[in-house]
Amino acid sequence: MVQGVCLAEGHAWDDKALSPDQRAAKLVDAMTLDEQIALLRPVDGASLASLGIQLPPSIPAWMRQPKPAGAIGSAGYVPAIPRLDFPALQESDAGLGVADIGYLRPGDAATALPSSLALAASFDTGLAREAGSVIGAEAHAKGFNVQLAGGADLIRDPRNGRNFEYASEDPLLTGDMVGEEIAGIQSKHIVSTIKHYVLNDQETGRTVLDARIDEAALRESDLLAFQVAIERGHPGAVMCSYNKVNGNYACESDFLLNRVLKGEWEFPGWVMSDWGAVHSLKQSVDAGLDQESPQGGDPDYFAGLKDAVTHGDIPREKVRDMAYRIVRALFAVGAMDDRPAPGGTIDKVADAAAAQRVAEAGAVLLKNDGQLLPLHESVKSIAIIGGHADIGVLSGGGSSQVTPYGGSFRDARGQTGIAAFLSPVYDLSSPLKALQALRPGTRIVFDDGSDPQRAAELARHVDVALVFAVKPQIESLDAPDLSLPYQQDALIDAVATVNHHTAVVLETGNPVAMPWLPKVKAVLEAWYPGQRGGEAIASLLDGKAAPAGRLPVTFPAGTAQLPRPAIPGFDPARQVPFEGAGRLSPFPVDYPEGSNVGYRWFEKNKFTPLFPFGYGLTYTHFAYSHLLVKGGQDLQVSFKLANTGRTAGVEVAQLYVAVPGRTHRLVGWAKVDLKPGESQTVTITADPRFLASYDATLHRWTRLAGVYDVYVGKAAGVSTLHGSATLAAQ
């Protein structure tokens, strides 16, 4: 082929011998200015009018419009360019599976994966890639080529209503797990985003708050999580967040977009805004924003892009680069050569099995006194109480909501219209039915938990009581506190008072307080466990599967231990989903914890949490010995790990290191599966970037020479093996 000349069978950019950069350049240069600008201005891909429900007057007119011609019907849509054989951009939310399907296209569904917290709790990067591949394959079969996935915001507040979409409070765990999930999605020739860049750490006032943090702390925490995930997963797009960061909106921050993301990190993809997160044209474009996602009721700033080019306010070459980044990302993941199309084959059985594996691997056993779990054969009667366990398992709400295969149930509790539509959703996977199937010889009875005394009377006459406690969370709303809703704390207390063999199964999107903890024998945190969550929970309770999860977030003993005991800007009167945030006046949110997020804040302040980051029990026991620490240019530890119990199990050995004068950081881990009596020598090499600190004066990362404190343990602050290493400066 001659450079710049069309191939006989097609276009010059069809030549697969060329790099994605070369192919994208040829295609973009064949576009007119109008065609390039069209790529930068998606429209909303669906319409709430299709829901067939009562919409309140506050819903803007644009959300009532018919679905655009050619759109599958989901988040964002850019029409195709037929003359260039360029496909439409079909975007869908994808935090926990291919979302925005069933309720916008009645009759359609997708695999509902467990929450990102559950996935991160597995500490299993291979499982993260598998979960991503499920999303990517189903998106491909449904005709989507862009997935709005990859939630990498660190969990700074355990009341954040969107934490179930995020991975953890730790930048290494978040970066590795989110990066692998993104890689899994893109392995199916689908572009994945990473979001929300950056510091989208609370939902209260998310469109108006100003997150204030010094540069070094930001570099060592949230930015580092994004950097690791981007390097590991190579997402095609970055979605900038609603909020301001140090005085500038994230989508018009030259520091975040141009200097760090596109400059220092050399990110080749495109920057898209969150929905309605754009506040300017020229300032946003100059700062590095490439694509304005649908603005909703806000001004459409990119509508003036062509005039700005004509008048010389924005260079023509800048528009070309913005379009080029989008096209290049499609070529890079193979979406131009293996184009998604609706009607593809989906292996629902295999994908459901993957969802169950994530749920089982991510469930965390928090307490198990007297080895109440797994349920012994001698247990002949069980009471299952509360949590709609007879129907299904809870899921998180908002744009990540997935309509699962098998259907769902809305706990509307008398609500109508949009309020009912936004009510908590349960995937139809009943723990009650699943446990009955596993234990046909056991008498298993159910009570809905609405009357604590009635439930307690039932629990009094069985061998074991299992209380299912739920806490719904939805995008746009933070939880007012750490307590369980619906008077469930009183329910658990009443049941545990009369039955001393009570276990609690938690289905939550955040840490919760447990005033009843001393009274119960066992606690299993199942998170939002997805469309096979009932089967997963039953398998864990009955011993068909063994708990292997570890907490990806600290469970505080109370809100007084948090950097911000009260949520900035929180107003109980505005607790209406997707309303109220825009009516708040701009306000600052300070980050006194800096880079000491989560467990590092607890260490710095000598707080004892309810349960620490990394914590989790198993059905067996492990012993650590023979620690060997090697320093110098790199840090490596080895030790002997032995299963001293009677059953097989999985241990997650964690390596923490303190830079001289600073708190300990997770720098590596090993997930080890051992049979009873089996032992293994384990080696963990520290990720070198987590041994360094950012010097904002020198504008670079540095590692001091000196003695670094080292420990290997079962959780943050749990020093099972302790040592030190002398490291050279870098």
XYZ file of C-alpha atoms in Angstrom:
730
model
C 0.000 0.000 0.000
C 1.190 3.511 -0.781
C 0.969 5.882 2.200
C -2.204 7.983 2.021
C -3.731 6.009 -0.862
C -6.936 4.020 -0.348
C -6.696 0.283 -0.569
C -8.495 -1.349 -3.458
C -10.837 -3.233 -1.100
C -11.607 -0.325 1.193
C -10.086 2.619 2.984
C -6.474 3.345 3.841
C -7.241 2.983 7.542
C -8.419 -0.594 6.960
C -4.794 -1.712 6.692
C -4.171 -3.730 9.858
C -0.435 -3.628 9.261
C -0.520 -0.005 10.364
C -0.464 1.009 14.035
C -3.603 2.310 15.751
C -2.015 5.763 15.653
C -1.479 5.616 11.902
C -4.912 4.191 11.158
C -6.635 6.774 13.346
C -4.720 9.620 11.734
C -5.802 8.546 8.246
C -9.448 8.220 9.263
C -9.649 11.490 11.184
C -7.939 13.386 8.378
C -10.625 12.110 6.014
C -13.328 13.683 8.195
C -14.767 17.125 7.700
C -14.685 19.598 10.576
C -18.387 18.968 11.186
C -17.801 15.212 11.352
C -14.947 15.637 13.796
C -17.024 17.914 16.015
C -19.911 15.423 15.941
C -17.648 12.898 17.711
C -17.153 15.375 20.506
C -20.862 15.943 21.218
C -22.743 12.736 22.124
C -26.458 12.924 22.758
C -28.331 10.994 25.400
C -28.899 7.505 24.049
C -32.245 6.839 25.675
C -35.373 8.505 26.986
C -37.149 8.254 30.304
C -40.377 8.584 28.356
C -39.914 4.948 27.346
C -40.285 3.818 30.957
C -44.033 4.180 31.003
C -44.047 5.670 34.509
C -45.223 8.924 35.985
C -42.453 11.508 35.621
C -42.418 14.512 37.965
C -42.317 18.076 36.563
C -38.677 18.387 37.679
C -37.586 15.962 34.950
C -36.255 18.219 32.140
C -37.635 18.145 28.608
C -34.513 16.591 27.087
C -35.041 13.435 29.167
C -38.577 13.100 27.796
C -37.500 13.118 24.149
C -37.736 9.973 21.995
C -34.700 7.756 21.678
C -32.390 9.009 18.889
C -32.634 7.143 15.602
C -29.868 4.562 15.423
C -29.233 4.461 19.177
C -29.470 1.120 20.947
C -30.884 2.912 23.959
C -28.518 3.636 26.815
C -26.141 6.277 28.131
C -24.549 8.154 25.208
C -24.767 8.030 21.432
C -22.833 9.495 18.492
C -24.281 8.767 15.022
C -22.241 6.785 12.519
C -20.501 8.337 9.515
C -21.594 6.017 6.696
C -19.432 7.523 3.957
C -16.323 6.650 5.980
C -17.719 3.378 7.342
C -17.242 4.782 10.831
C -19.543 3.144 13.397
C -21.779 4.931 15.852
C -20.517 5.311 19.396
C -22.890 3.319 21.592
C -22.161 3.854 25.281
C -23.618 2.206 28.357
C -22.880 2.377 32.055
C -21.007 -0.673 33.219
C -19.875 -0.431 36.810
C -21.433 -3.794 37.744
C -22.420 -5.194 34.364
C -23.960 -3.789 31.191
C -26.423 -1.321 32.688
C -29.317 0.813 31.401
C -30.738 -2.151 29.524
C -33.888 -3.720 30.923
C -35.598 -0.590 32.134
C -34.860 1.348 28.948
C -35.349 -1.586 26.602
C -38.057 -3.748 28.221
C -37.349 -7.440 27.964
C -33.579 -7.087 27.771
C -31.213 -7.874 30.645
C -27.567 -8.517 31.470
C -25.486 -10.369 34.040
C -25.570 -8.441 37.309
C -22.137 -8.763 38.875
C -21.472 -8.205 42.573
C -20.452 -4.740 43.714
C -16.932 -3.492 43.086
C -16.320 -3.732 46.826
C -16.994 -7.475 46.605
C -14.626 -7.810 43.661
C -11.877 -5.854 45.410
C -12.386 -7.875 48.588
C -11.269 -10.946 46.662
C -7.749 -9.470 46.296
C -7.715 -11.515 43.069
C -6.538 -9.685 39.942
C -7.311 -12.689 37.757
C -10.904 -12.650 38.951
C -11.072 -8.913 38.216
C -10.023 -9.548 34.639
C -12.602 -12.344 34.355
C -15.352 -10.040 35.637
C -14.304 -7.432 33.101
C -14.373 -9.957 30.294
C -17.984 -10.826 31.210
C -18.944 -7.154 30.864
C -16.993 -6.759 27.634
C -18.412 -9.884 25.997
C -22.001 -9.004 26.875
C -21.540 -5.399 25.750
C -20.153 -6.644 22.433
C -23.108 -8.982 21.951
C -25.556 -6.173 22.676
C -23.921 -3.763 20.230
C -22.166 -1.378 22.615
C -18.598 -0.302 21.912
C -17.950 1.998 24.896
C -18.425 0.966 28.516
C -18.570 3.586 31.270
C -16.748 1.413 33.780
C -13.641 1.499 35.950
C -14.605 3.319 39.172
C -11.244 4.155 40.748
C -12.097 6.865 43.296
C -10.664 6.011 46.699
C -13.110 5.426 49.518
C -12.480 8.353 51.844
C -15.882 8.357 53.537
C -17.775 5.138 54.427
C -21.106 6.956 53.988
C -20.555 7.793 50.318
C -23.590 6.507 48.444
C -21.514 5.418 45.476
C -18.808 3.444 47.265
C -20.308 0.157 46.077
C -19.112 1.140 42.574
C -15.569 1.762 43.798
C -12.885 -0.695 44.809
C -11.159 0.301 48.021
C -9.511 2.907 50.199
C -6.022 1.824 49.103
C -4.360 3.063 45.880
C -2.457 -0.174 45.167
C -5.440 -2.483 45.603
C -7.680 -0.081 43.687
C -5.204 0.407 40.861
C -4.487 -3.279 40.388
C -8.094 -4.484 40.598
C -9.672 -1.715 38.520
C -6.877 -1.912 35.963
C -7.413 -5.632 35.479
C -11.181 -5.225 35.172
C -10.648 -2.590 32.478
C -8.230 -4.911 30.675
C -10.857 -7.643 30.761
C -13.498 -5.385 29.228
C -11.191 -4.193 26.476
C -10.048 -7.734 25.678
C -13.470 -8.115 24.031
C -12.811 -5.208 21.637
C -14.759 -2.712 23.713
C -13.484 0.650 24.945
C -13.638 1.076 28.716
C -13.420 4.308 30.619
C -11.884 4.887 34.010
C -13.791 7.255 36.290
C -14.457 9.657 38.042
C -11.239 11.632 37.653
C -10.770 12.751 40.411
C -11.839 13.069 44.108
C -15.504 12.245 43.513
C -15.504 11.051 47.122
C -18.980 12.059 48.270
C -22.330 12.380 46.538
C -23.601 15.287 48.636
C -23.103 18.386 46.515
C -21.052 16.461 44.004
C -21.688 19.034 41.265
C -20.694 22.053 43.354
C -18.173 21.008 46.007
C -14.510 21.995 45.880
C -12.177 19.185 47.011
C -9.128 20.793 48.621
C -5.928 18.833 49.036
C -2.243 19.584 48.590
C -0.484 18.284 45.509
C 1.793 15.753 47.203
C -1.113 14.181 49.086
C -3.208 14.002 45.916
C -0.345 12.440 43.967
C 0.175 9.794 46.646
C -3.477 8.813 46.954
C -6.292 9.220 44.416
C -4.069 10.183 41.496
C -1.789 7.247 42.234
C -4.748 4.852 42.147
C -5.729 6.186 38.722
C -2.149 6.082 37.489
C -1.693 2.421 38.461
C -5.043 1.443 36.941
C -4.331 3.306 33.697
C -0.905 1.726 33.332
C -2.322 -1.726 34.024
C -5.590 -1.541 32.086
C -4.887 1.028 29.316
C -8.453 2.379 29.230
C -9.514 4.130 26.060
C -11.117 7.031 27.894
C -10.994 8.893 31.190
C -14.200 10.401 32.571
C -13.611 13.605 34.509
C -15.764 14.184 37.568
C -18.406 16.759 38.513
C -16.605 18.393 41.405
C -13.962 21.058 41.624
C -10.424 20.205 42.689
C -8.492 22.992 44.388
C -10.701 25.670 42.873
C -11.100 24.359 39.307
C -13.748 22.016 37.942
C -12.152 18.666 37.239
C -13.245 18.860 33.594
C -11.483 22.188 33.117
C -8.387 21.549 35.222
C -5.227 22.091 33.201
C -3.242 20.492 36.020
C -5.270 17.272 36.058
C -5.907 16.837 32.328
C -3.031 18.404 30.413
C -0.153 18.382 32.865
C -0.671 15.079 34.678
C -2.883 12.827 32.536
C -1.858 13.707 28.992
C 1.558 15.134 29.836
C 3.333 13.177 32.534
C 1.354 9.952 32.085
C 1.269 10.287 28.270
C -2.331 9.076 28.165
C -3.229 8.582 24.463
C -7.002 8.201 24.837
C -9.728 10.781 25.207
C -11.192 12.667 28.156
C -14.981 12.631 28.339
C -16.992 14.562 30.887
C -19.463 13.101 33.301
C -23.063 13.918 32.401
C -23.587 17.650 32.982
C -20.048 18.209 34.280
C -19.000 20.818 31.697
C -19.063 24.501 32.632
C -17.277 26.193 29.739
C -16.120 25.741 26.162
C -12.726 27.301 25.640
C -11.473 26.796 29.190
C -12.476 23.124 29.115
C -10.967 22.504 25.670
C -7.765 24.355 26.537
C -7.488 22.309 29.754
C -7.709 18.992 27.889
C -11.380 17.980 27.747
C -12.105 16.158 24.487
C -15.771 15.227 24.644
C -18.796 16.831 26.269
C -21.160 14.096 27.425
C -24.873 14.981 27.369
C -25.437 18.059 29.502
C -29.043 17.521 30.458
C -30.653 20.773 31.479
C -27.316 22.625 31.487
C -26.021 24.727 28.589
C -24.561 22.772 25.679
C -21.166 24.462 25.660
C -19.732 22.416 22.788
C -22.556 23.662 20.542
C -20.369 26.714 19.996
C -17.273 24.732 19.059
C -17.436 25.329 15.310
C -17.905 29.069 15.736
C -14.950 29.122 18.130
C -12.802 27.445 15.465
C -14.064 29.803 12.754
C -13.209 32.835 14.871
C -9.791 31.473 15.819
C -10.558 31.038 19.515
C -9.861 27.296 19.328
C -7.307 25.983 16.806
C -8.557 23.645 14.083
C -5.722 21.287 14.951
C -7.003 21.060 18.519
C -10.354 19.735 17.303
C -8.533 17.272 15.098
C -6.555 15.986 18.116
C -9.721 15.623 20.193
C -11.397 13.532 17.493
C -8.190 11.601 16.838
C -7.996 10.446 20.457
C -11.473 8.918 20.226
C -10.814 7.166 16.939
C -7.429 5.915 18.082
C -8.966 4.305 21.175
C -11.432 2.378 18.999
C -8.606 1.096 16.802
C -6.418 0.258 19.814
C -8.952 -2.144 21.367
C -10.032 -3.675 18.048
C -13.510 -2.135 18.028
C -13.040 -0.970 14.430
C -12.159 -4.429 13.152
C -14.422 -6.555 15.340
C -17.474 -4.357 15.528
C -20.138 -5.021 18.139
C -23.634 -5.585 16.810
C -26.920 -6.267 18.614
C -28.009 -9.886 18.663
C -24.751 -11.594 19.538
C -24.593 -14.783 21.571
C -24.272 -14.524 25.349
C -23.364 -17.507 27.511
C -25.721 -16.659 30.375
C -24.880 -19.790 32.328
C -21.130 -19.209 32.244
C -21.509 -15.518 33.057
C -23.796 -16.280 35.993
C -21.225 -18.754 37.277
C -18.566 -16.048 37.063
C -20.813 -13.701 39.031
C -21.197 -16.364 41.717
C -17.432 -16.900 41.887
C -16.936 -13.193 42.516
C -19.618 -13.196 45.220
C -18.076 -16.187 46.991
C -14.496 -14.898 46.703
C -15.441 -11.413 47.898
C -17.612 -12.249 50.911
C -15.801 -11.440 54.163
C -16.254 -13.477 57.323
C -15.976 -10.893 60.111
C -16.795 -13.059 63.126
C -17.198 -16.780 63.743
C -17.190 -17.579 67.442
C -17.444 -21.242 68.297
C -17.136 -22.112 64.611
C -20.852 -21.583 64.102
C -20.122 -21.455 60.381
C -20.147 -23.440 58.231
C -23.428 -24.877 59.446
C -22.803 -28.307 60.943
C -24.705 -31.408 59.930
C -26.143 -31.527 63.453
C -28.098 -28.322 62.773
C -31.643 -29.570 62.132
C -33.623 -26.328 62.180
C -32.818 -22.836 60.893
C -34.729 -19.560 60.954
C -33.953 -17.130 58.143
C -35.077 -13.653 59.076
C -35.342 -10.368 57.201
C -33.650 -8.770 54.205
C -36.181 -10.100 51.672
C -34.088 -13.287 51.787
C -37.111 -15.211 50.544
C -37.025 -13.155 47.329
C -33.486 -12.132 46.487
C -30.397 -10.078 47.281
C -29.959 -6.308 47.330
C -28.173 -4.350 44.589
C -26.827 -0.805 44.427
C -28.879 1.896 42.719
C -28.285 4.592 40.148
C -26.675 4.622 36.727
C -24.849 1.341 37.432
C -28.109 -0.530 38.040
C -28.233 -3.750 36.030
C -31.449 -5.543 35.132
C -30.389 -9.143 35.784
C -31.263 -12.303 33.955
C -33.976 -13.855 36.088
C -35.576 -10.548 36.959
C -35.662 -8.203 39.916
C -37.933 -6.932 42.663
C -38.350 -3.300 43.738
C -38.908 -2.581 47.406
C -41.113 0.434 46.684
C -42.874 0.398 50.084
C -45.879 2.364 48.836
C -44.004 4.737 46.516
C -45.268 5.573 43.019
C -43.878 7.142 39.857
C -40.193 8.021 39.766
C -39.860 7.390 43.531
C -40.899 3.779 43.029
C -38.603 3.474 40.034
C -35.630 4.596 42.131
C -36.508 2.363 45.088
C -34.119 -0.433 46.219
C -33.800 -3.305 43.751
C -33.304 -6.968 44.662
C -31.925 -9.506 42.188
C -34.178 -12.583 42.224
C -31.687 -14.972 43.808
C -33.159 -16.117 47.098
C -30.748 -17.179 49.878
C -33.684 -18.968 51.533
C -34.423 -21.103 48.494
C -30.742 -21.735 47.820
C -30.092 -22.938 51.370
C -33.195 -25.127 51.283
C -31.825 -26.730 48.105
C -28.474 -27.434 49.775
C -30.001 -28.806 52.994
C -33.151 -30.765 52.063
C -33.167 -32.541 55.419
C -33.118 -29.365 57.506
C -36.253 -27.539 58.610
C -35.802 -23.973 57.370
C -38.432 -21.355 58.198
C -38.677 -17.680 57.225
C -39.833 -14.459 58.847
C -39.681 -11.094 57.084
C -38.296 -9.360 60.174
C -40.889 -6.587 60.209
C -41.826 -7.430 63.818
C -38.719 -8.022 65.996
C -40.658 -9.798 68.744
C -42.371 -12.164 66.323
C -39.007 -12.921 64.693
C -37.426 -13.503 68.094
C -40.162 -15.949 69.038
C -39.490 -17.896 65.852
C -35.736 -17.822 66.506
C -36.231 -19.142 70.024
C -37.308 -22.538 68.701
C -34.564 -23.290 66.131
C -30.961 -24.443 66.328
C -29.549 -21.482 64.365
C -30.954 -18.069 63.449
C -29.689 -16.319 60.321
C -30.596 -12.634 60.155
C -30.201 -10.948 56.764
C -29.609 -7.214 57.152
C -29.649 -4.810 54.228
C -28.667 -1.194 53.632
C -29.638 0.265 50.247
C -27.317 2.831 48.671
C -27.904 4.836 45.515
C -25.854 7.180 43.390
C -26.564 10.837 44.299
C -27.292 10.178 48.000
C -24.931 9.667 50.921
C -25.956 7.704 53.990
C -26.584 9.981 56.993
C -24.699 7.635 59.334
C -23.360 4.089 59.694
C -26.479 2.508 61.151
C -28.707 -0.054 59.485
C -32.103 1.271 58.331
C -35.573 -0.175 58.981
C -34.869 -0.786 62.713
C -32.724 -3.778 61.801
C -30.315 -3.198 64.702
C -33.232 -3.763 67.076
C -34.261 -6.846 65.099
C -30.811 -8.416 65.346
C -30.583 -7.608 69.042
C -33.964 -9.187 69.737
C -33.124 -12.378 67.843
C -29.651 -12.734 69.354
C -31.040 -12.232 72.842
C -33.141 -15.409 72.632
C -30.937 -17.500 70.330
C -27.249 -17.643 71.178
C -26.470 -19.250 67.826
C -27.296 -16.232 65.691
C -25.381 -15.248 62.562
C -25.851 -12.033 60.598
C -25.475 -11.772 56.827
C -24.893 -8.178 55.705
C -25.840 -6.939 52.254
C -24.413 -3.418 52.213
C -22.566 -1.025 49.944
C -20.533 0.421 52.788
C -19.247 -0.343 56.267
C -21.950 -0.332 58.937
C -22.046 -0.016 62.713
C -22.745 -3.188 64.698
C -24.062 -2.379 68.188
C -25.229 -5.995 68.436
C -21.803 -7.492 67.593
C -21.051 -8.895 71.093
C -24.361 -10.801 71.068
C -24.046 -12.651 67.747
C -21.821 -15.600 66.985
C -21.009 -14.894 63.360
C -21.083 -12.071 60.800
C -20.683 -12.483 57.041
C -20.349 -9.351 54.889
C -21.768 -10.307 51.497
C -21.855 -6.751 50.037
C -24.242 -6.498 47.047
C -23.617 -10.022 45.766
C -25.128 -9.939 42.268
C -27.559 -12.140 40.413
C -26.276 -15.387 41.923
C -25.818 -13.862 45.350
C -28.379 -16.124 47.007
C -26.584 -19.242 45.798
C -23.206 -17.789 46.813
C -24.346 -16.915 50.328
C -25.941 -20.343 50.801
C -22.759 -22.071 49.624
C -20.671 -20.070 52.090
C -23.026 -20.709 54.999
C -23.233 -24.417 54.263
C -19.512 -24.892 53.609
C -19.720 -25.730 49.908
C -17.549 -22.639 49.470
C -15.118 -21.127 51.962
C -14.821 -17.409 52.786
C -11.742 -15.893 51.157
C -12.518 -12.170 51.099
C -10.680 -9.447 52.987
C -12.013 -5.987 53.752
C -11.095 -3.427 51.071
C -12.236 -0.656 53.414
C -11.886 0.011 57.133
C -15.009 -0.444 59.259
C -14.828 2.431 61.772
C -16.079 2.110 65.324
C -18.061 5.304 64.762
C -18.209 8.501 62.727
C -16.132 10.323 65.365
C -13.111 8.415 64.044
C -13.518 9.820 60.518
C -11.576 12.795 59.124
C -14.958 14.484 58.600
C -17.354 13.272 61.325
C -20.171 15.148 59.550
C -20.565 14.965 55.770
C -19.833 18.441 54.377
C -22.975 19.997 52.942
C -25.241 17.135 54.031
C -28.886 18.157 54.479
C -31.467 15.508 55.499
C -34.186 17.564 53.816
C -32.585 16.993 50.426
C -32.511 13.205 50.570
C -34.280 12.758 47.223
C -32.388 10.772 44.562
C -30.879 12.922 41.812
C -32.426 16.089 43.197
C -31.052 18.812 45.421
C -27.354 18.709 44.591
C -27.649 21.447 41.994
C -29.533 23.643 44.467
C -26.673 23.606 46.947
C -24.314 26.562 47.013
C -20.648 25.812 46.275
C -18.738 24.721 49.364
C -15.241 23.443 50.190
C -14.368 19.952 51.357
C -11.005 19.803 53.085
C -8.923 16.635 53.285
C -6.990 16.759 56.561
C -6.076 13.098 56.060
C -4.197 13.937 52.858
C -2.699 10.714 51.543
C -3.370 8.949 54.853
C -6.625 7.493 53.559
C -8.499 4.823 55.471
C -6.274 2.536 57.508
C -3.403 5.024 57.358
C -5.592 7.687 59.015
C -6.432 5.176 61.748
C -2.763 4.371 62.283
C -1.731 8.033 62.353
C -4.363 8.863 64.975
C -3.998 5.604 66.908
C -7.690 4.792 66.412
C -8.922 1.227 66.842
C -11.492 0.434 64.143
C -14.347 -2.000 64.402
C -12.595 -4.066 61.708
C -9.383 -3.050 59.902
C -8.639 -2.918 56.195
C -7.482 -6.328 54.945
C -9.284 -8.223 57.709
C -11.160 -11.454 57.097
C -11.532 -14.862 58.704
C -11.548 -18.276 57.071
C -12.814 -21.720 58.030
C -9.260 -22.772 58.832
C -6.124 -21.300 60.471
C -2.777 -20.152 59.099
C 0.636 -19.791 60.731
C 3.420 -17.432 59.595
C 7.119 -17.980 60.281
C 10.696 -17.597 59.002
C 10.555 -13.992 57.790
C 13.404 -12.923 55.523
C 13.665 -9.287 54.413
C 15.927 -8.151 51.562
C 16.647 -4.463 50.973
C 19.021 -2.423 48.828
C 17.607 -1.194 45.538
C 14.409 -3.217 45.910
C 12.394 -4.582 48.811
C 11.450 -8.237 48.931
C 10.203 -10.429 51.754
C 9.796 -14.166 52.008
C 8.223 -16.245 54.757
C 6.693 -19.631 55.435
C 2.910 -19.922 55.438
C 1.217 -23.055 56.782
C -2.405 -24.179 56.956
C -2.681 -25.498 60.510
C -6.409 -26.188 60.392
C -8.569 -29.083 59.268
C -9.938 -27.705 56.013
C -8.531 -26.153 52.873
C -8.496 -22.381 52.781
C -7.188 -19.201 51.226
C -4.957 -16.727 53.017
C -4.253 -13.195 51.808
C -0.841 -12.317 53.248
C -0.280 -8.565 53.147
C 2.986 -6.625 53.121
C 3.032 -3.164 54.725
C 5.985 -0.784 54.737
C 6.506 2.621 56.346
C 8.624 5.273 54.674
C 10.766 6.738 57.489
C 8.615 9.058 59.565
C 5.352 8.141 57.827
C 2.504 5.639 58.171
C 2.552 2.105 56.803
C 1.315 1.458 53.268
C 0.198 -1.702 51.533
C 2.967 -2.439 49.016
C 2.048 -5.968 47.957
C 0.139 -9.108 48.837
C -0.013 -12.822 48.075
C -3.188 -14.872 47.845
C -2.336 -18.466 48.751
C -4.567 -21.543 48.654
C -3.398 -24.336 50.976
C -4.730 -27.741 51.941
C -4.792 -28.859 55.607
C -1.250 -29.374 56.865
C 0.253 -27.884 53.708
C 2.880 -25.137 53.856
C 4.529 -22.918 51.285
C 7.327 -20.385 51.093
C 5.795 -17.114 49.947
C 7.671 -14.229 48.358
C 6.286 -10.714 47.964
C 8.130 -7.978 46.120
C 7.095 -4.445 47.029
C 5.710 -2.228 44.283
C 8.544 0.347 44.118
C 6.331 3.404 43.607
C 4.753 2.805 47.019
C 8.165 3.110 48.647
C 8.537 6.660 47.346
C 7.023 10.019 48.269
C 6.116 12.907 45.998
C 8.141 16.099 46.405
C 5.926 18.960 45.216
C 8.888 21.372 45.312
C 11.053 19.234 43.048
C 7.985 18.033 41.064
C 9.072 14.411 41.193
C 8.941 11.184 43.139
C 11.831 10.511 45.517
C 12.841 7.647 47.748
C 14.888 8.442 50.798
C 17.795 6.266 51.858
C 17.217 4.761 55.264
C 15.619 2.084 57.368
C 12.057 1.163 56.407
C 9.779 -0.561 58.903
C 8.248 -3.737 57.458
C 5.557 -6.116 58.581
C 3.633 -9.007 57.084
C 0.176 -9.556 58.456
C -3.436 -10.580 58.057
C -4.694 -6.970 58.015
C -3.602 -3.367 58.360
C -2.139 -2.887 61.815
C -1.869 -6.637 62.413
C 1.883 -7.300 62.488
C 2.245 -11.076 62.366
C 5.874 -10.961 61.226
C 7.932 -7.817 61.778
C 11.249 -6.632 60.379
C 13.063 -3.796 58.678
C 14.951 -3.098 55.478
C 17.673 -0.641 54.575
C 16.906 0.870 51.170
C 19.018 2.985 48.885
C 17.868 6.391 47.692
C 16.169 6.670 44.317
